[in-house]
Every structure is written in C-alpha cells, then in structure tokens.
Coordinates of C-alpha atoms and ligand atoms in Angstrom, one line a residue:
M1 CA -125.7 38.7 46.1
T2 CA -126.4 42.2 44.8
T3 CA -124.1 44.5 46.6
T4 CA -124.0 48.2 46.2
R5 CA -122.2 51.0 48.0
F6 CA -122.4 54.7 48.6
A7 CA -118.9 56.1 48.8
P8 CA -118.9 59.7 50.1
S9 CA -115.7 61.6 50.9
P10 CA -116.0 63.1 54.3
T11 CA -114.8 66.5 53.2
G12 CA -118.3 68.1 53.7
R13 CA -121.9 67.6 54.4
L14 CA -124.1 65.5 52.2
H15 CA -126.0 67.5 49.6
V16 CA -129.1 66.7 47.7
G17 CA -127.0 65.2 44.9
N18 CA -125.2 62.8 47.2
I19 CA -128.4 61.9 49.0
R20 CA -129.9 60.9 45.7
T21 CA -126.9 58.6 44.8
A22 CA -127.1 57.1 48.3
L23 CA -130.9 56.5 48.0
H24 CA -130.6 54.9 44.6
N25 CA -127.9 52.5 45.8
W26 CA -129.9 51.7 48.8
M27 CA -133.0 50.9 46.7
L28 CA -131.1 48.9 44.3
A29 CA -129.7 46.7 47.2
R30 CA -133.1 46.5 49.0
K31 CA -135.1 45.7 46.0
A32 CA -132.8 42.8 45.2
G33 CA -132.6 41.7 48.9
G34 CA -128.9 42.4 48.7
R35 CA -126.4 44.5 50.7
F36 CA -125.8 48.2 50.9
I37 CA -122.3 49.3 52.0
L38 CA -121.4 52.7 53.4
R39 CA -117.8 53.4 52.3
I40 CA -116.1 56.3 53.7
D41 CA -113.6 57.6 51.1
D42 CA -111.1 59.2 53.4
T43 CA -107.8 58.7 51.8
D44 CA -107.4 62.4 51.6
A45 CA -106.1 62.9 55.1
V46 CA -105.9 66.6 55.0
R47 CA -109.5 67.4 53.7
S48 CA -111.2 64.4 55.5
Q49 CA -112.8 65.2 58.8
E50 CA -114.3 63.1 61.5
E51 CA -117.1 65.4 62.1
Y52 CA -118.3 64.9 58.5
V53 CA -118.1 61.1 58.9
E54 CA -120.5 61.5 61.9
A55 CA -122.6 63.9 60.0
I56 CA -122.9 61.5 57.0
R57 CA -124.0 58.7 59.4
A58 CA -126.5 61.0 61.1
D59 CA -128.0 62.1 57.8
L60 CA -128.4 58.7 56.4
T61 CA -129.9 57.6 59.6
W62 CA -132.4 60.4 59.6
L63 CA -133.2 59.6 55.9
G64 CA -133.8 55.9 57.0
L65 CA -131.1 54.7 54.7
A66 CA -129.7 51.9 56.9
W67 CA -126.4 50.3 55.7
D68 CA -125.4 46.7 56.2
R69 CA -121.7 47.3 56.5
E70 CA -119.4 50.3 57.0
E71 CA -115.9 50.5 55.5
R72 CA -113.3 53.1 55.6
Q73 CA -110.5 53.6 53.1
S74 CA -108.1 54.8 55.7
A75 CA -108.3 51.5 57.4
R76 CA -107.5 49.6 54.2
L77 CA -104.1 51.0 53.2
D78 CA -102.5 47.6 53.4
R79 CA -104.8 46.4 50.6
Y80 CA -103.9 49.2 48.4
E81 CA -100.3 48.5 49.1
A82 CA -100.7 44.9 48.1
A83 CA -102.6 45.8 44.9
F84 CA -100.1 48.5 44.0
A85 CA -97.2 46.0 44.4
L86 CA -98.9 43.5 42.2
L87 CA -99.7 46.0 39.4
R88 CA -96.3 47.5 39.6
D89 CA -94.7 44.0 39.3
A90 CA -96.9 43.4 36.4
G91 CA -95.7 46.6 34.8
R92 CA -99.0 48.3 35.0
I93 CA -97.7 51.1 37.4
Y94 CA -94.9 53.4 36.7
P95 CA -93.1 56.2 38.4
C96 CA -93.3 59.8 37.1
Y97 CA -91.2 62.8 38.2
E98 CA -92.8 65.8 36.5
S99 CA -93.8 68.7 38.8
A100 CA -97.2 70.1 38.7
Q101 CA -95.9 73.1 36.8
E102 CA -94.2 70.9 34.2
L103 CA -97.5 69.0 33.7
E104 CA -99.4 72.3 33.3
I105 CA -97.0 73.5 30.7
K106 CA -97.4 70.2 28.7
R107 CA -101.1 70.6 29.0
K108 CA -101.1 74.1 27.7
I109 CA -98.8 73.2 24.8
A110 CA -101.1 70.3 23.7
L111 CA -104.2 72.6 24.0
G112 CA -102.4 75.3 22.1
R113 CA -101.8 72.8 19.2
G114 CA -105.4 71.9 19.3
L115 CA -104.6 68.4 20.7
P116 CA -106.4 66.8 23.7
P117 CA -104.3 67.3 26.8
I118 CA -103.4 63.6 27.2
Y119 CA -100.3 62.8 29.4
D120 CA -97.4 62.0 26.9
R121 CA -95.9 59.1 29.0
A122 CA -92.5 60.8 29.0
A123 CA -91.8 59.1 32.3
L124 CA -92.1 55.7 30.7
K125 CA -89.1 56.5 28.5
L126 CA -86.8 57.3 31.5
S127 CA -83.9 54.9 32.0
D128 CA -82.9 53.6 35.4
A129 CA -80.1 56.1 35.5
D130 CA -82.5 59.0 34.7
R131 CA -84.8 57.8 37.6
A132 CA -81.8 57.4 39.9
A133 CA -80.7 60.9 39.1
K134 CA -84.1 62.4 39.8
E135 CA -84.3 60.6 43.1
A136 CA -80.8 61.7 44.0
E137 CA -82.0 65.3 43.4
G138 CA -84.6 64.5 46.1
V139 CA -87.6 64.2 43.7
Q140 CA -89.9 61.5 44.9
P141 CA -92.0 59.9 42.2
H142 CA -95.8 60.0 41.9
W143 CA -97.3 56.9 40.2
R144 CA -99.5 56.4 37.2
F145 CA -101.5 53.4 36.0
L146 CA -100.5 52.3 32.5
L147 CA -103.6 52.0 30.4
D148 CA -103.4 49.3 27.9
H149 CA -104.0 51.0 24.5
A150 CA -104.6 47.7 22.8
E151 CA -107.5 46.8 25.2
S152 CA -110.6 48.7 24.1
I153 CA -112.9 49.7 26.8
M154 CA -116.6 48.9 26.6
W155 CA -119.4 48.4 29.1
E156 CA -123.2 48.1 29.0
D157 CA -124.2 51.0 31.3
G158 CA -127.3 50.4 33.3
I159 CA -128.6 53.9 32.4
R160 CA -126.6 55.2 29.3
G161 CA -126.5 51.9 27.3
V162 CA -123.3 50.7 25.7
Q163 CA -120.3 52.9 26.4
K164 CA -117.1 52.7 24.5
F165 CA -113.7 54.4 25.2
D166 CA -110.4 54.4 23.3
P167 CA -107.8 54.1 26.1
A168 CA -105.4 56.2 23.8
Q169 CA -107.6 59.0 24.3
L170 CA -107.2 59.0 28.1
S171 CA -104.3 60.0 30.3
D172 CA -102.7 57.4 32.4
P173 CA -104.3 58.3 35.7
V174 CA -102.1 59.3 38.7
I175 CA -103.1 56.8 41.3
R176 CA -100.6 57.7 44.1
R177 CA -99.0 60.8 45.1
A178 CA -95.3 61.4 45.8
D179 CA -95.9 61.5 49.6
G180 CA -97.3 57.9 49.2
S181 CA -101.0 58.9 49.7
W182 CA -103.7 57.4 47.5
L183 CA -105.9 59.1 44.9
Y184 CA -109.4 57.9 44.4
M185 CA -108.9 55.8 41.3
M186 CA -107.3 52.5 42.4
P187 CA -108.5 52.2 46.1
S188 CA -112.0 52.4 44.8
A189 CA -111.5 49.4 42.4
V190 CA -109.7 47.5 45.1
D191 CA -112.5 48.0 47.5
D192 CA -115.2 47.1 45.0
I193 CA -113.3 43.8 44.5
D194 CA -112.7 43.1 48.2
M195 CA -116.3 44.0 49.2
G196 CA -117.9 42.0 46.5
V197 CA -119.6 45.0 44.9
T198 CA -121.8 43.9 42.1
Q199 CA -123.4 47.2 41.0
V200 CA -121.7 50.6 40.9
L201 CA -124.3 53.3 40.5
R202 CA -123.0 56.9 40.6
G203 CA -123.1 60.3 38.9
E204 CA -122.2 60.7 35.3
D205 CA -119.2 62.8 36.2
H206 CA -117.6 59.4 36.9
V207 CA -118.0 57.9 33.4
S208 CA -114.4 58.5 32.4
N209 CA -113.2 57.2 35.8
T210 CA -115.2 54.0 35.0
A211 CA -113.3 53.6 31.7
V212 CA -110.0 53.7 33.6
Q213 CA -111.3 51.5 36.5
I214 CA -112.5 48.8 34.1
Q215 CA -108.8 48.4 33.0
I216 CA -107.7 48.5 36.7
F217 CA -110.2 45.7 37.5
T218 CA -108.9 43.6 34.6
A219 CA -105.3 44.2 35.6
L220 CA -105.9 43.3 39.2
Y221 CA -107.7 40.1 38.3
A222 CA -105.0 39.2 35.7
A223 CA -102.4 39.7 38.5
N224 CA -104.4 37.4 40.7
F225 CA -105.3 40.0 43.2
A226 CA -106.5 37.8 46.2
T227 CA -110.1 38.6 46.8
G228 CA -110.7 36.3 49.8
H229 CA -114.1 35.5 48.4
D230 CA -115.0 33.7 45.3
A231 CA -117.0 36.3 43.4
A232 CA -116.8 36.1 39.6
K233 CA -113.7 37.9 38.4
N234 CA -115.5 40.5 36.6
A235 CA -115.8 44.3 37.1
P236 CA -119.1 45.2 38.7
A237 CA -121.9 46.3 36.5
F238 CA -121.9 50.2 36.1
A239 CA -124.7 52.8 35.8
H240 CA -124.2 56.5 35.7
E241 CA -127.1 58.8 36.4
A242 CA -127.6 62.2 34.9
L243 CA -126.7 65.0 37.3
L244 CA -129.1 66.9 39.4
V245 CA -129.7 70.5 38.3
G246 CA -131.7 73.4 39.8
S247 CA -135.1 74.4 38.4
E248 CA -133.3 76.9 36.2
G249 CA -131.6 73.9 34.6
K250 CA -128.2 74.7 35.8
L251 CA -125.8 73.1 38.3
S252 CA -126.5 75.5 41.2
K253 CA -124.5 76.5 44.1
R254 CA -127.6 76.2 46.2
L255 CA -128.0 72.4 45.4
G256 CA -124.4 71.9 46.4
S257 CA -125.1 73.1 50.0
L258 CA -128.8 72.0 50.4
G259 CA -128.7 69.1 52.8
C260 CA -130.6 67.4 55.6
D261 CA -130.1 70.1 58.1
A262 CA -131.8 72.6 55.7
F263 CA -134.6 70.1 55.0
R264 CA -135.2 69.4 58.7
E265 CA -135.3 73.1 59.5
Q266 CA -137.8 73.6 56.7
G267 CA -139.9 70.9 58.1
I268 CA -139.4 68.6 55.1
E269 CA -140.0 65.0 56.0
P270 CA -137.4 62.3 55.1
E271 CA -140.1 60.5 53.2
T272 CA -140.7 63.6 51.1
I273 CA -137.0 63.7 50.0
I274 CA -137.1 60.0 49.4
A275 CA -140.3 60.2 47.3
L276 CA -138.9 63.0 45.2
L277 CA -135.4 61.7 44.7
A278 CA -136.5 58.2 43.9
R279 CA -138.3 59.3 40.8
L280 CA -136.8 62.6 39.7
G281 CA -135.1 62.1 36.4
T282 CA -137.0 58.9 35.7
S283 CA -140.0 58.3 33.4
Q284 CA -142.0 57.5 36.6
P285 CA -144.2 60.3 37.9
V286 CA -143.1 61.9 41.2
E287 CA -145.9 61.1 43.6
P288 CA -146.4 61.5 47.3
I289 CA -145.7 57.9 48.1
A290 CA -144.9 57.6 51.8
D291 CA -144.6 53.8 51.6
R292 CA -141.1 53.2 51.0
A293 CA -141.5 49.6 50.1
A294 CA -143.7 50.5 47.3
L295 CA -141.2 53.1 46.1
T296 CA -138.5 50.5 46.3
A297 CA -140.5 48.0 44.4
S298 CA -141.0 50.5 41.6
F299 CA -137.4 51.5 41.4
D300 CA -135.9 50.6 38.0
L301 CA -132.7 51.8 36.5
A302 CA -134.3 51.3 33.0
T303 CA -136.7 54.3 33.8
F304 CA -133.7 56.7 34.2
G305 CA -133.3 59.2 31.5
R306 CA -130.2 60.8 30.3
A307 CA -131.3 64.4 30.6
P308 CA -130.3 66.2 33.8
A309 CA -132.8 65.7 36.6
K310 CA -134.4 69.1 37.7
F311 CA -134.7 69.7 41.3
D312 CA -137.3 72.2 42.2
E313 CA -137.7 73.3 45.8
A314 CA -141.4 74.2 45.2
D315 CA -142.0 70.4 44.4
L316 CA -140.6 69.6 47.7
E317 CA -143.2 71.7 49.7
R318 CA -146.1 70.5 47.7
L319 CA -145.0 66.9 48.0
N320 CA -144.3 67.4 51.8
T321 CA -147.8 68.4 52.5
A322 CA -149.2 65.4 50.9
I323 CA -146.8 63.2 52.6
V324 CA -147.5 64.6 56.0
H325 CA -151.1 63.8 55.5
Q326 CA -150.2 60.1 55.3
L327 CA -147.8 59.8 58.0
P328 CA -148.7 57.3 60.8
Y329 CA -148.7 58.4 64.4
A330 CA -145.7 56.1 65.2
A331 CA -143.6 58.0 62.7
V332 CA -144.2 61.4 64.3
R333 CA -145.0 60.7 67.9
D334 CA -141.7 62.0 69.2
R335 CA -142.3 65.4 67.6
L336 CA -145.9 65.9 68.9
P337 CA -147.0 67.6 72.0
E338 CA -146.9 65.1 74.8
S339 CA -150.6 64.8 75.4
M340 CA -151.4 64.3 71.7
D341 CA -152.6 60.8 71.0
E342 CA -153.1 58.8 67.9
A343 CA -156.8 60.2 67.6
G344 CA -155.4 63.6 68.0
W345 CA -152.8 63.2 65.2
H346 CA -155.5 61.9 62.9
A347 CA -157.7 64.8 63.6
V348 CA -155.1 67.5 62.9
R349 CA -153.0 65.8 60.2
P350 CA -155.1 66.9 57.3
N351 CA -154.6 70.6 58.2
L352 CA -150.9 70.4 58.3
T353 CA -148.2 71.3 55.8
H354 CA -145.5 70.5 58.3
V355 CA -145.6 68.3 61.4
R356 CA -144.5 71.0 63.7
E357 CA -147.8 72.8 63.1
A358 CA -149.5 70.0 65.0
A359 CA -148.8 71.8 68.3
E360 CA -150.9 74.9 67.3
W361 CA -153.9 72.8 66.3
W362 CA -153.6 70.7 69.4
Q363 CA -154.1 73.8 71.5
L364 CA -157.7 73.8 70.2
V365 CA -158.1 70.6 72.2
T366 CA -156.1 71.4 75.2
G367 CA -157.0 75.1 75.3
P368 CA -157.0 77.9 76.2
I369 CA -158.8 78.9 73.0
A370 CA -159.3 82.4 71.7
A371 CA -162.4 84.1 73.2
R372 CA -164.9 85.1 70.6
E373 CA -167.8 87.7 70.7
F374 CA -171.1 86.3 69.4
A375 CA -174.3 88.2 68.4
E376 CA -177.3 87.8 70.6
E377 CA -179.0 85.4 68.3
D378 CA -175.9 83.2 68.2
R379 CA -175.6 83.2 71.8
A380 CA -179.1 81.8 72.2
Y381 CA -178.2 79.2 69.6
L382 CA -175.1 78.2 71.4
A383 CA -177.1 77.9 74.7
Q384 CA -179.4 75.6 72.9
A385 CA -176.5 73.7 71.6
E386 CA -175.2 73.1 75.1
A387 CA -178.7 71.9 76.2
L388 CA -178.9 69.6 73.2
L389 CA -175.4 68.1 73.6
V390 CA -175.6 64.4 74.1
W391 CA -172.4 62.5 74.6
G392 CA -172.5 59.4 72.6
D393 CA -170.2 57.8 69.9
D394 CA -170.5 60.7 67.6
P395 CA -171.4 63.7 69.7
W396 CA -170.8 66.2 66.8
G397 CA -173.0 64.3 64.4
A398 CA -175.7 64.0 66.9
L399 CA -175.5 67.7 68.0
T400 CA -175.6 69.1 64.6
A401 CA -178.5 66.8 63.5
A402 CA -180.4 67.9 66.7
L403 CA -179.8 71.6 66.1
K404 CA -180.7 71.4 62.5
E405 CA -184.0 69.8 63.4
A406 CA -184.6 72.2 66.3
T407 CA -183.6 75.6 64.7
G408 CA -183.9 75.0 60.9
R409 CA -180.4 76.4 60.6
K410 CA -178.1 74.8 57.9
G411 CA -174.8 75.3 56.3
K412 CA -172.6 78.0 57.7
A413 CA -175.2 79.3 60.1
L414 CA -175.4 75.8 61.6
F415 CA -171.7 75.0 61.8
L416 CA -169.7 78.2 62.2
P417 CA -170.9 79.5 65.5
L418 CA -170.3 76.0 66.9
R419 CA -166.8 75.8 65.5
Q420 CA -166.0 79.3 66.8
A421 CA -167.4 78.6 70.3
L422 CA -165.7 75.2 70.5
T423 CA -162.3 76.1 69.1
G424 CA -162.1 79.9 68.9
M425 CA -161.3 79.5 65.2
D426 CA -163.2 79.9 61.9
H427 CA -161.6 76.9 60.4
G428 CA -159.6 73.9 61.4
P429 CA -159.7 70.2 61.8
D430 CA -162.8 68.1 61.2
M431 CA -165.1 68.8 64.1
G432 CA -166.3 65.2 64.2
E433 CA -162.9 64.2 65.1
L434 CA -162.1 67.2 67.4
L435 CA -165.1 67.2 69.6
P436 CA -164.6 63.8 71.2
L437 CA -160.9 65.0 71.9
I438 CA -162.0 68.1 73.6
G439 CA -164.3 66.0 75.8
E440 CA -167.7 66.5 77.2
A441 CA -167.0 68.7 80.2
E442 CA -164.8 71.2 78.3
A443 CA -167.2 71.2 75.4
R444 CA -170.0 72.3 77.7
A445 CA -167.9 74.8 79.3
R446 CA -166.9 76.4 76.0
L447 CA -170.5 76.5 74.7
Q448 CA -171.6 78.1 78.1
Q449 CA -168.9 80.6 78.0
A450 CA -169.8 81.6 74.4
A451 CA -173.5 81.8 75.2
N452 CA -172.9 84.3 78.1
Ligands
LIG501 N1 -115.7 59.3 46.8 C1 -116.2 59.3 45.4 C2 -117.1 60.5 45.2 O1 -117.6 61.0 46.2 C3 -116.9 58.0 45.1 C4 -117.2 57.8 43.7 C5 -117.7 56.3 43.6 O2 -118.8 56.0 43.7 O3 -116.8 55.5 43.2 O4 -117.2 61.0 44.1

C-alpha cells in the first residue's frame, strides 16, 4: 500500500515550504488510496517543544490534511537502539572521539588544500588501546555510519530522474551524539522501514541525505533488521522537489515565517493555499480549484519541474477571491453572521474577496441601512415602486419589469434609485437574490422611507 509521511521537527511553526511538502505527501497517498503518516521528528529534546507539536496538528487540521497515523521519534528510541546494535555488530557504525574544534580544523585544512571537506576516517584507524585511552580521559564517543565506498549509490528520483552518488565523495555521517542522542539520519531510515513507507517525497535539500540513507536501508536489511511486516526489503522510492522561493527568486526570510496563522489573519482560505501549492512548480496551471478531489486526481510527480517554485503572495490574494466565490455554505457557515442562511451566502458570495466581509454585506439585509437623500423625481419613482411591488417568486424581476413599463426608465435610472433605497448602497450583491432576503415588509418600509 502506498504509504507516505510528513516528518516535521517540532522546533517551530510550519511555514509555507513545510506545508507544501505535507500537502504533496498527502495528495500522493490520497490519490493512491494509501496512507499518510504524520511523524514528529523530536529526537532533539532541547529544541523540540510540545507547543509546536500541537501547532503542527492544528495547522494540518485547518488545512484539511488529515493523517492516518501519528508517530513520534521520541517514543521509538528502543528501535533506534536495536538498529544501532545491529549495524555496529555488522561493522557499519564506529566510534569517533574528535571534538568539534578538531573537526573544524580538519575541514579548514581540506578546504585550504582545495579538497572537499570529507571526514578522513581517522577514528577508524584507532586501536582498542587508543579508544580505551580516550575513554579513560573521559571522552565519550560520537558515532558515524561507515559508508561502503564499493557500493555506488543510485536511485531513480521521482522528480529529478536518475541520481548517482559516489560514496567516497561523502563524509561518513554522524548518526549519534556523544550524549547518546540521535541525529536525524538513521532514525528516519528505521522509521521508514518500520512504518512501511513506500514513497519519500521531500525537499531537494535532502538529496545528499538520501544518498546516505540508501546505504543505511541496505545495511539494515542486510543485517536482518526485523521489520514486523513483510514489506519488500527495498528502500522506499524517493522524490525531491525543488525548493520554494519568494517572488524575487530568492529563498526569503519571509517565506520561512509565513504560515497558517498569517494566512488565517489575512483571510486566505485553506483551499486557496492548497490550490496554489498543489500546482506551484509543476507544469500544470495554478487555477482556483476548490474541489480538492479534482486537484488530487490531477496531482502527478511527473509534472514537477527542477527549477525553484516561485511563491508570490499576490497570486494568493487573486486565487483567494476566486476560491471564495465557489465555497459552499457548509464550508463557511461557522464564520458567517448567525442569521445568514444559505441563500444569503449565495447572494453575497460573488462580492467577497474574503469570507469575513460577508457580515458587512449581510447588514444590507438585516439593516439598518444607510439613509440616502433622493431628488424629487426619484422620490416619486420610489413611491411608484412601492405601489407596484408584488411579492411573488421573483419580486425584483417583476418590480423592475413593471417600473420599466410604467415609467419608460431603463438602465441606471431604472435600477440605481431602487438599489439605493433598498440597500443604502450604490453597488452590491445581485438585487434579484437580495430582495427576497430583505423580505416584503422591510422592502416596502425602505421604499416608503426613501420616497418621503
Ligand atoms: N525532520 C526532517 C525535516 O524536517 C524530515 C526530513 C524527511 O522527510 O526525511 O527536514
């Protein structure tokens, strides 16, 4: 079964880049009728905070990205311990004793010689006695995964095509700190195995992690890491999407802080964000598609390009207006004035750019409306309107037809005084929809008021 995961670290709020990754994983799973896992990457106990875990859940819920299962890395430490023991026994994990400063010096020397700053594996050459001496000095080891330089790395990336890496050009990654805590690299692979993840879709900043993780998957399977399920013993399929950049084409600070709270405050609908992020950076046009099933059906990794996806906040506003015009009453009811029913929503919806403006337009129905001054001639016209008002299925159609016939007025002269008298405004929602909502008694009262 297609299984995807979204794996945020709860060290901050979700921003538009994370939201996009979450959405794409959600769509991949939903389109295939598969599963979407929310995995909280909280192995960094210092930086991870519970309030961010809650905010992540709340944001995904607001966006309508329901997950089928939630996992937390902090609850899975025994699995990492088990994987660690297996890989260490298989000779694929080794202890290192360099301090951060020593490593930094090595890096600088390599760079100074014009060489890539690849870890020199000095710790591999230590004898048992060397290690014992380090530990006697009180130096606890950190641990690296030993890349197999003979096993070239290759995968068919769902977006980038065939990817090849020479493991000798990569540093053996540190997978565990001296205090015993875990870095991201191995736990993520362990989780993907245990949770039966079939598709890893993430940002292209993870491409070199994938190269390393492919060897970790192979090493874990070779060491018979117990999976508890009989999924194929293969690494998942990988796809890496181009990063999101601001409209200026750069990775912007603003994008890094733009999240659901800001969108909500701005009056941007979840469906707008979904419609934009589903297609941004793909060859498919960004369109105001409020039907999520339709968007999901058209989602296709093959349409993703390799150029950075440009996120323009102006697109968001434009798209939002078009989306608001399609939203069904059920989707917005909670945010509308209490007395506003479905017909009311349909009447005002075409005039909105944000749902919250519905309340202002609704006041034209509930009143009080702005008082207007009319010229003598129009007052007579409005008195005549009140006299000709017949309350049927389509009171506005009937009224304007009767007035046209009786007065010879047309166009603006016919319609505008009526709109002004009935709503206090020069423009607004379609009168044909509005008048039945205002109701006969109130309509008569407003026309009389204007005529006096
Ligand atoms: N916690 C990692 C991140 O936020 C997850 C990366 C992944 O999808 O494997 O970058």
